[in-house]
Short mmCIF file of C-alpha atoms in Angstrom, two decimals:
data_model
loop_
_atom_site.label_atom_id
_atom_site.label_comp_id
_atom_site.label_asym_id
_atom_site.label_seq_id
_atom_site.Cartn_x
_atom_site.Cartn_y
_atom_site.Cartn_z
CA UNK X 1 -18.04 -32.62 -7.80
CA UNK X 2 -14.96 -34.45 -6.56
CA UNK X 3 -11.51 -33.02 -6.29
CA UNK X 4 -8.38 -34.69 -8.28
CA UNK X 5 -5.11 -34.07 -7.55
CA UNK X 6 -2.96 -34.95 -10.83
CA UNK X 7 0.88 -36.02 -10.45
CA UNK X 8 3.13 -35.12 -13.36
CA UNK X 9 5.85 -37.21 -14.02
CA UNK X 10 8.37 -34.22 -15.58
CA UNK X 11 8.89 -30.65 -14.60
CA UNK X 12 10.23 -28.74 -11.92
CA UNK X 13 8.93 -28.25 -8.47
CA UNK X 14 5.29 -26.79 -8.85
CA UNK X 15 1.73 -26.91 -8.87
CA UNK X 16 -0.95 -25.37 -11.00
CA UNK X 17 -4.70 -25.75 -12.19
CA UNK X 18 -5.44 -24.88 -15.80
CA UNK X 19 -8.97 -24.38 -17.73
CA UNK X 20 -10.30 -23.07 -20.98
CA UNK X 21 -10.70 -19.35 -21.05
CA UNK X 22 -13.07 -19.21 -23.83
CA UNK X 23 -15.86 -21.48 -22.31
CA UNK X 24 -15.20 -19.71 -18.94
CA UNK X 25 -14.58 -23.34 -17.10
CA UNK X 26 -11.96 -24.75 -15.39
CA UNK X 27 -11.82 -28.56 -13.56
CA UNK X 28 -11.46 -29.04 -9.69
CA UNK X 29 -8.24 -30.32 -10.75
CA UNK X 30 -4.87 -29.77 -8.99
CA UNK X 31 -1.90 -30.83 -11.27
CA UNK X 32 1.31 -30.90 -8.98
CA UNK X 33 4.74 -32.08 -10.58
CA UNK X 34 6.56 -35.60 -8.72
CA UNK X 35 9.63 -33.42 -8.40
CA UNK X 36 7.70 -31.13 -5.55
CA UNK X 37 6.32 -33.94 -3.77
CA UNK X 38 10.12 -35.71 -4.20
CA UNK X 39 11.38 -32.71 -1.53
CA UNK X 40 9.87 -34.48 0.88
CA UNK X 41 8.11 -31.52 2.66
CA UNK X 42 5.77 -31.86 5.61
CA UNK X 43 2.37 -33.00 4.85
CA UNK X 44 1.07 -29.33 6.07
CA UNK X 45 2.94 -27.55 3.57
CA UNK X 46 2.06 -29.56 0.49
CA UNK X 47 -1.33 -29.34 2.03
CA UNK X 48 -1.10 -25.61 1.56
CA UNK X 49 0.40 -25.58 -1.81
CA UNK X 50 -2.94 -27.38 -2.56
CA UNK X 51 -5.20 -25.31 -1.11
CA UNK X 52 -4.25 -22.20 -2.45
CA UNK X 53 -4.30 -23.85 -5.91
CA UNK X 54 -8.10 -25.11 -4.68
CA UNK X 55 -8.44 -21.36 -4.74
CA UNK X 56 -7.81 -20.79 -7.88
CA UNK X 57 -9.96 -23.46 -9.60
CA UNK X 58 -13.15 -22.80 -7.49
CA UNK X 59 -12.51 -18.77 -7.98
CA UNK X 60 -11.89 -19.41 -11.36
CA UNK X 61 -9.14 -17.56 -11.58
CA UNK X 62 -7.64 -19.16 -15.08
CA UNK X 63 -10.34 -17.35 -16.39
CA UNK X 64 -9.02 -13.94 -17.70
CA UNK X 65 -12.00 -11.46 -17.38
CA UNK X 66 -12.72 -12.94 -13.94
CA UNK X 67 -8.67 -12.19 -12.92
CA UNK X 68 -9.16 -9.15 -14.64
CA UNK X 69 -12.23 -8.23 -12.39
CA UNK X 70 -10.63 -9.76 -9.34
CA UNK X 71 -7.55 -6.64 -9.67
CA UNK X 72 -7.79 -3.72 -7.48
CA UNK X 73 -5.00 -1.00 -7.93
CA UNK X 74 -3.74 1.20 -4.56
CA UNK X 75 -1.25 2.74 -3.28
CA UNK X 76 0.12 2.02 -0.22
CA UNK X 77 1.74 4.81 2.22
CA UNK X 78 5.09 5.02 3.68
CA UNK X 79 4.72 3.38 7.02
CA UNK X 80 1.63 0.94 6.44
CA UNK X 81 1.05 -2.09 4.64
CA UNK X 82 -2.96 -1.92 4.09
CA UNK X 83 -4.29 -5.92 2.95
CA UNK X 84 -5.61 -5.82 -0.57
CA UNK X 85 -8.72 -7.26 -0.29
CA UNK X 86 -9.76 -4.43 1.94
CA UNK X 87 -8.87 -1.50 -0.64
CA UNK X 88 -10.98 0.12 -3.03
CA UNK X 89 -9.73 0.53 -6.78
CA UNK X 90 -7.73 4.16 -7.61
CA UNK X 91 -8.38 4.82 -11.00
CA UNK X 92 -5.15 7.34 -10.81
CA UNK X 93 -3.01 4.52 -10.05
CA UNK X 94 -4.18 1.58 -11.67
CA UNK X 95 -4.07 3.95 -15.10
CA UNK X 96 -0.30 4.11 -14.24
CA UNK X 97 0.16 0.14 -13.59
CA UNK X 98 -1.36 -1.18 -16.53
CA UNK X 99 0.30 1.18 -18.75
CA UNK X 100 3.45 0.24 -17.29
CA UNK X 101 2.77 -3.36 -17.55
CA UNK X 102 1.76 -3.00 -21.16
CA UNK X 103 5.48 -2.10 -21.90
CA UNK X 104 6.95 -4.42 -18.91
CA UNK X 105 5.62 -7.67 -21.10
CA UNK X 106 7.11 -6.40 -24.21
CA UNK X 107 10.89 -5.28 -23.04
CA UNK X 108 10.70 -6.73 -19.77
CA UNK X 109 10.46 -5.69 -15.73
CA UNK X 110 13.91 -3.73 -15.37
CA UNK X 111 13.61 -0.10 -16.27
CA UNK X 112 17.47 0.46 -15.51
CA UNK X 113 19.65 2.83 -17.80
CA UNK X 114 22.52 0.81 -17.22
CA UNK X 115 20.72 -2.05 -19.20
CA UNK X 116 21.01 0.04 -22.45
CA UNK X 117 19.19 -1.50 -25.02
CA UNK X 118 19.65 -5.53 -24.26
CA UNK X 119 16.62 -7.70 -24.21
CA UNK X 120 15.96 -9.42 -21.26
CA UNK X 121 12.57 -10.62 -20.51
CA UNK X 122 9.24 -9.59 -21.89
CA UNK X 123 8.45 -10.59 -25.47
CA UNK X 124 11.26 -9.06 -27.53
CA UNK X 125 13.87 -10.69 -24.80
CA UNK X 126 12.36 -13.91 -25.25
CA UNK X 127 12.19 -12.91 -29.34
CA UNK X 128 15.83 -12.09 -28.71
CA UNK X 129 17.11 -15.42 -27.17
CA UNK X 130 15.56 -17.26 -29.40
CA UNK X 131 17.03 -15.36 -33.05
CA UNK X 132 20.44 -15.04 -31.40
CA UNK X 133 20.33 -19.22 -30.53
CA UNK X 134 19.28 -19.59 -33.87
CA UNK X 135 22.45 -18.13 -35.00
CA UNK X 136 24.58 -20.45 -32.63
CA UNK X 137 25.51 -17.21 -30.95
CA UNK X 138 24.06 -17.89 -27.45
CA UNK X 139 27.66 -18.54 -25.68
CA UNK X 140 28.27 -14.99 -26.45
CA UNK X 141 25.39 -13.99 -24.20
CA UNK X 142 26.09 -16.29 -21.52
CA UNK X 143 28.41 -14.59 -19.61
CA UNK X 144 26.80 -11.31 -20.07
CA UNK X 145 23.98 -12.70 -18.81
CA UNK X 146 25.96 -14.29 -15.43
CA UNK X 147 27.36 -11.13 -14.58
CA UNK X 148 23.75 -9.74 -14.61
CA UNK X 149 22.52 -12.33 -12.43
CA UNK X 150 25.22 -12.10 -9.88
CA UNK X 151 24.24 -8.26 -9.50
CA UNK X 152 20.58 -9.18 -9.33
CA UNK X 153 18.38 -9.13 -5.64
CA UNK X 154 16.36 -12.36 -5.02
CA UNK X 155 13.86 -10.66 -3.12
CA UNK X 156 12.28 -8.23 -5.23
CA UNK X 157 14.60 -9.20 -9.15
CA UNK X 158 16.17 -5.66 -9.21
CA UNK X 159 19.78 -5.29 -10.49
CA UNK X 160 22.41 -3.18 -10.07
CA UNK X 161 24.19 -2.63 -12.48
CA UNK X 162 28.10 -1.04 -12.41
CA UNK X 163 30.06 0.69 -14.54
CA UNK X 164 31.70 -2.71 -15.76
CA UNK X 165 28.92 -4.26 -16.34
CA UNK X 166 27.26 -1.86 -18.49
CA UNK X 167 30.64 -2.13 -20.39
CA UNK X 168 29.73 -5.11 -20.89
CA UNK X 169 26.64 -4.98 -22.24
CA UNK X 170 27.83 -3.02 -25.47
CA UNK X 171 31.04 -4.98 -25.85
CA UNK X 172 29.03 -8.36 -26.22
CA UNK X 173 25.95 -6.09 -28.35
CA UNK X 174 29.05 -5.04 -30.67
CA UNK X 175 30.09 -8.57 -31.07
CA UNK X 176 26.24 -10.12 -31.79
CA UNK X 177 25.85 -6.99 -34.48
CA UNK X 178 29.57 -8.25 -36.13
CA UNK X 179 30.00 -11.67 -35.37
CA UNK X 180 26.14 -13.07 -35.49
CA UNK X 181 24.35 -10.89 -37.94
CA UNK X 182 26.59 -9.30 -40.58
CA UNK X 183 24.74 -9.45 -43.68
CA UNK X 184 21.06 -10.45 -42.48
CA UNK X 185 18.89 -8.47 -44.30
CA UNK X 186 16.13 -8.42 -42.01
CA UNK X 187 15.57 -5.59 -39.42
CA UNK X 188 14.08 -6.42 -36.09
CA UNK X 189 10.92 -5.96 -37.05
CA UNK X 190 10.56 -8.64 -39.50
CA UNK X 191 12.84 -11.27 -37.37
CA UNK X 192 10.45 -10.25 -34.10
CA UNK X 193 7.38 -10.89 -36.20
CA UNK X 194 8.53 -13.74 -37.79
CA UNK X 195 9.24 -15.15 -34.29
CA UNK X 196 5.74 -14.58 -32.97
CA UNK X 197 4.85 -15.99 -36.65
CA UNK X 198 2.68 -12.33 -37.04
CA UNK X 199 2.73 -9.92 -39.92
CA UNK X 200 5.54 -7.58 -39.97
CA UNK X 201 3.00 -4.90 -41.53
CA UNK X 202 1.05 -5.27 -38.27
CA UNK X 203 4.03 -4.65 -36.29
CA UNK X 204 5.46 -2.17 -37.76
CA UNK X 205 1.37 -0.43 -37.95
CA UNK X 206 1.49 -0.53 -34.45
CA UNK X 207 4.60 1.37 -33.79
CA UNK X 208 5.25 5.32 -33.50
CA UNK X 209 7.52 7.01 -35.88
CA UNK X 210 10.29 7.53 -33.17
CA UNK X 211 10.04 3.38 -32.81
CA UNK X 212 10.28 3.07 -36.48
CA UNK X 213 13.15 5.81 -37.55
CA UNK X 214 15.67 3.84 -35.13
CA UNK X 215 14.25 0.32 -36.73
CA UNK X 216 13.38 -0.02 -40.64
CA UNK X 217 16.81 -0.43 -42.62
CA UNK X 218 18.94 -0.87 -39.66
CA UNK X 219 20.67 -4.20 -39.16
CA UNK X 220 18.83 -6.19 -36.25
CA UNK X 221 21.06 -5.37 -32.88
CA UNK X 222 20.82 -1.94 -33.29
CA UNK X 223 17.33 -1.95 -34.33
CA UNK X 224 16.22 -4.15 -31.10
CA UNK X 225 18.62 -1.92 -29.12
CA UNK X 226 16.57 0.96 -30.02
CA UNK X 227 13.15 -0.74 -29.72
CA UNK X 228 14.07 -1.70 -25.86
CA UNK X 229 15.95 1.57 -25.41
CA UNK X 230 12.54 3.34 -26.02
CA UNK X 231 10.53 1.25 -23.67
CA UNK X 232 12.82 1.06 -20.86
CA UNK X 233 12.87 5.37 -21.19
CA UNK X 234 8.64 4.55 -20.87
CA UNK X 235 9.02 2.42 -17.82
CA UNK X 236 10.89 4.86 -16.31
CA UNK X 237 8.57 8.10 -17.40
CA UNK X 238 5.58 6.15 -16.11
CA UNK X 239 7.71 5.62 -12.50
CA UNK X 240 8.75 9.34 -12.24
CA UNK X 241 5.14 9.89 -12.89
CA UNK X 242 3.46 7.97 -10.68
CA UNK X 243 5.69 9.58 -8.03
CA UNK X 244 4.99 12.70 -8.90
CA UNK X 245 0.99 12.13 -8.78
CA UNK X 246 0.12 10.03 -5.21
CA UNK X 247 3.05 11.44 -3.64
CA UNK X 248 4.88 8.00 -2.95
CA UNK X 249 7.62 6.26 -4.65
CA UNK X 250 6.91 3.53 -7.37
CA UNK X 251 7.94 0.80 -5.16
CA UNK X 252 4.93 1.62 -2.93
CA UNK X 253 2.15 0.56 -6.08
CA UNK X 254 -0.08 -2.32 -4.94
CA UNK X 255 -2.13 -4.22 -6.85
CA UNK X 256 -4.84 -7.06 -5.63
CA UNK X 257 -4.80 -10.41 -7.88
CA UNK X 258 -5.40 -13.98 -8.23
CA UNK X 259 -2.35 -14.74 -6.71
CA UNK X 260 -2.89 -12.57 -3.43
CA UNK X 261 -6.56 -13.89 -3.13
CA UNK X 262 -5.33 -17.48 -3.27
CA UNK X 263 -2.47 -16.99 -0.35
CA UNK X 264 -5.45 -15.40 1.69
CA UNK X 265 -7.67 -18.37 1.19
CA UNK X 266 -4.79 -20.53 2.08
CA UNK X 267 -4.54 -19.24 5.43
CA UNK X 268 -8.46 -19.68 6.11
CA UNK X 269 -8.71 -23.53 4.79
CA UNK X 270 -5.43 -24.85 6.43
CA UNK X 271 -6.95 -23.28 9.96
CA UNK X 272 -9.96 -24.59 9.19
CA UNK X 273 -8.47 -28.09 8.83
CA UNK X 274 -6.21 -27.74 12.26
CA UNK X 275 -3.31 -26.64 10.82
CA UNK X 276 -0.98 -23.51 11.22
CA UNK X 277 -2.88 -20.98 9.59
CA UNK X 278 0.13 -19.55 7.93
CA UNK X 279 1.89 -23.17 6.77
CA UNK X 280 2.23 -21.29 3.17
CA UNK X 281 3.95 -18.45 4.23
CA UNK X 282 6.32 -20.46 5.82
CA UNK X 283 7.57 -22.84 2.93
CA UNK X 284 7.56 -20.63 0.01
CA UNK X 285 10.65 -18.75 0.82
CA UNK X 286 12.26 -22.17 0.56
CA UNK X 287 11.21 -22.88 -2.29
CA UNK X 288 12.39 -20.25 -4.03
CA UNK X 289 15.54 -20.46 -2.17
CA UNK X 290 15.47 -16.66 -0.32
CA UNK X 291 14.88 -18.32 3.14
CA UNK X 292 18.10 -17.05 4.64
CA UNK X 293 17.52 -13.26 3.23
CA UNK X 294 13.60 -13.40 3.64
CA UNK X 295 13.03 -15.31 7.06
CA UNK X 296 14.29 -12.24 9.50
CA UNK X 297 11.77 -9.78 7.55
CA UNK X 298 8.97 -11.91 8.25
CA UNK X 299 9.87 -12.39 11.37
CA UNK X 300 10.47 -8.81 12.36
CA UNK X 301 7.31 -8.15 10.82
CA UNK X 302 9.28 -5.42 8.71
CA UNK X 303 6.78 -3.35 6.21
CA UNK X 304 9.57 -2.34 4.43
CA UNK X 305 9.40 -5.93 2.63
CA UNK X 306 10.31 -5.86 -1.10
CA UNK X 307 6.97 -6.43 -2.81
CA UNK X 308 9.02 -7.04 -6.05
CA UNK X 309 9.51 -5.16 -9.19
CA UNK X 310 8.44 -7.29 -11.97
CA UNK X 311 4.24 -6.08 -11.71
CA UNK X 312 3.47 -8.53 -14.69
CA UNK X 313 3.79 -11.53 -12.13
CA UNK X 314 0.63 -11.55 -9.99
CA UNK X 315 2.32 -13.66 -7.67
CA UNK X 316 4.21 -10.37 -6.42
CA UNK X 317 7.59 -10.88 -4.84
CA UNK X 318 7.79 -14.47 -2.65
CA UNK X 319 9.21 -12.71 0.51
CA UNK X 320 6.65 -10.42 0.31
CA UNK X 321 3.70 -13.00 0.16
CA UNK X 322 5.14 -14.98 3.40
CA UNK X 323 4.79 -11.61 5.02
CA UNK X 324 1.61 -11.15 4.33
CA UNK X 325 0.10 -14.64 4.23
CA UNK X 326 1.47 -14.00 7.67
CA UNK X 327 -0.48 -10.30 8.41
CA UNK X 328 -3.81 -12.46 7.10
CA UNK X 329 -3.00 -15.14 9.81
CA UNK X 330 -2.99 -12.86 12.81
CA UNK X 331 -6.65 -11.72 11.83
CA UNK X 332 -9.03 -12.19 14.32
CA UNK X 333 -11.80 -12.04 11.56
CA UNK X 334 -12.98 -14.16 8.09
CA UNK X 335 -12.17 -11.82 4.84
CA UNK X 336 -14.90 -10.45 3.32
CA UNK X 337 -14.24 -8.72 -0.13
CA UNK X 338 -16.17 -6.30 -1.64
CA UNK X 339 -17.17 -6.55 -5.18
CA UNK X 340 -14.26 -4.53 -6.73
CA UNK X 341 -15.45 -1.22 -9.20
CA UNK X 342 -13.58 -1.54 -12.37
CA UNK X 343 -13.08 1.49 -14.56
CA UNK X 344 -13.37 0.88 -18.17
CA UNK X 345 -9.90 2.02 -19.89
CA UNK X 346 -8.42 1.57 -23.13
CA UNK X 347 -5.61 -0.41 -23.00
CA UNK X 348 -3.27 0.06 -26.04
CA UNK X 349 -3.07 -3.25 -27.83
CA UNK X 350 -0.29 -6.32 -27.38
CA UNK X 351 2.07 -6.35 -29.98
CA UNK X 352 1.95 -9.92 -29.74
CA UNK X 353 -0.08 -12.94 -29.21
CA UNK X 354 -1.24 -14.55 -25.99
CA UNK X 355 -1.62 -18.35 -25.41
CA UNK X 356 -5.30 -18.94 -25.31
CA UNK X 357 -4.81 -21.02 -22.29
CA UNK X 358 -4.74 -19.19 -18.73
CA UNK X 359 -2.62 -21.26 -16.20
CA UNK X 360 -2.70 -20.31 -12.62
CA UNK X 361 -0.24 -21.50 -9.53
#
């Protein structure tokens, strides 16, 4: 079959291949957007780009039970870096991840306190945005939502939130709850649902009694307060116990994905073709504008890297992949990866729908 490579008119810098999960196929496509060829990179790096989106069409990676397959969970120790491909799967740890994922993609990456109950990410931030612009309310977020930036680290998308800021965060809550919602009749479950366009009976099925007490009858900002409240307090029980079981902290979890396997493959194709091996590691910094925080880690070869907080994103964090596309680079030997052992574990149900489509870049 012949490769295409697919230029889209609109959207921001990127490239991606996309295929149809439920017939298990994907095209030897690469779509890339005009405005990442407009930067005007060298040819090398777009070169890269491609190839590690080459990965993910011949791996099939848009298909979800061969990502899903594809995932090894480890931890990594205090003073080493081990390469993913080369682990085997920890049941212990990967038990941890994926329950802390489950309530990462419904309230969101950041576990802090500080946060309080305001939606963020995840589905019920994106739930949240959406009701609140609905109301015309969203220039009372805005600034809220500034201040949290401007306390945020690009490397690995942690915050740190101070005492002002968390101030904040109830002053402008206060103000949706009075200004934006007096007299909606709704609670959050009902809005939420009606969002995702789901049955509120499902929802509200699917939710414990300590979810539900702080939700049904209350008006809808102190109802989603509570809902994020309760899993931000399970992020953080599933960090504290992690840390207690392998003995490391939670920023030491590692997990193997798509993502990971595609930088690897990157490094082998662009040597193959004559090129420096580790062109991809060198541009995406970049492009996700951490060059001047990211470049002396990678140089230094520093393992203390932030490998990024948000575990939902297989990419992992971008500073962290130019380290290791780098690592992979100074192999003397080809990968090989072992078929991966996959325990079988119940994984408590989304909330909410996924998009039948899988897109991978």
């Amino acid at each position: 079959r012949r490769f295409q490579l697919v230029l889209i008119e609109n959207g921001k810098p990127n490239a991606f291949v996309s295929g149809d999960g439920s017939t298990i196929k994907t095209g030897l496509v690469v779509l890339i957007t005009a405005s990442l060829v407009d930067l005007g990179m060298p040819r090398e790096q777009l070169l890269a780009i491609i190839a590690h989106e080459l990965e993910h069409a011949i791996g099939l990676h848009v298909v979800s039970s061969v990502a899903d397959g594809l995932q090894r969970f480890y931890a990594a120790g205090a003073t080493d870096e081990p390469l993913g491909f080369e682990q085997d799967d920890d049941l212990t740890v990967r038990t941890f991840a994926l329950d802390w994922i489950e309530y990462a993609r419904n309230a969101g990456h950041l576990s802090d306190v500080e946060l309080g109950g305001l939606p963020l990410e995840g589905d019920l931030g994106d739930a949240f945005q959406a009701i609140v612009e609905q109301r015309g309310c969203t220039s009372t977020l805005e600034p809220l939502h500034a201040a949290i930036k401007a306390r945020s680290n690009p490397l690995d998308r942690s915050v740190s939130i101070d005492a002002a800021t968390a101030s904040q965060i109830v002053t402008v809550m206060n103000k949706l709850r009075t200004d934006c919602f007096a007299g909606e009749q709704d609670d959050a479950i009902e809005l939420v649902a009606d969002h995702f366009d789901v049955g509120a009976s499902s929802v509200r099925g699917s939710l414990s009694a300590e979810y539900r007490a702080g939700i049904e009858g209350k008006d809808f900002i102190t109802g989603i307060d509570h809902w994020v409240k309760l899993d931000r307090a399970a992020l953080r029980e599933i960090e504290q116990g992690y840390a207690q079981a392998i003995g490391q902290p939670w920023s030491r979890l590692r997990y193997f994905s798509t993502e990971e396997a595609a930088d690897d493959s990157s490094v082998y194709t662009m040597r193959a073709g004559g090129f420096v091996a580790d062109t991809l590691g060198r541009i995406l910094p970049s492009l996700s504008k951490v060059e001047a925080e990211c470049r002396p880690l990678v140089d230094g070869n520093d393992l203390a890297i932030p490998y990024g907080e948000d575990l939902t994103d297989d990419h992992h964090g971008t500073c962290w992949r130019a380290g290791h596309v780098k690592r992979i680079a100074q192999r003397a030997t080809p990968r090989m990866i072992a078929p991966a052992f996959v325990p079988s574990i119940d994984r408590p149900k989304r909330l909410f729908p996924r998009r039948d489509d899988r897109i991978s870049h």
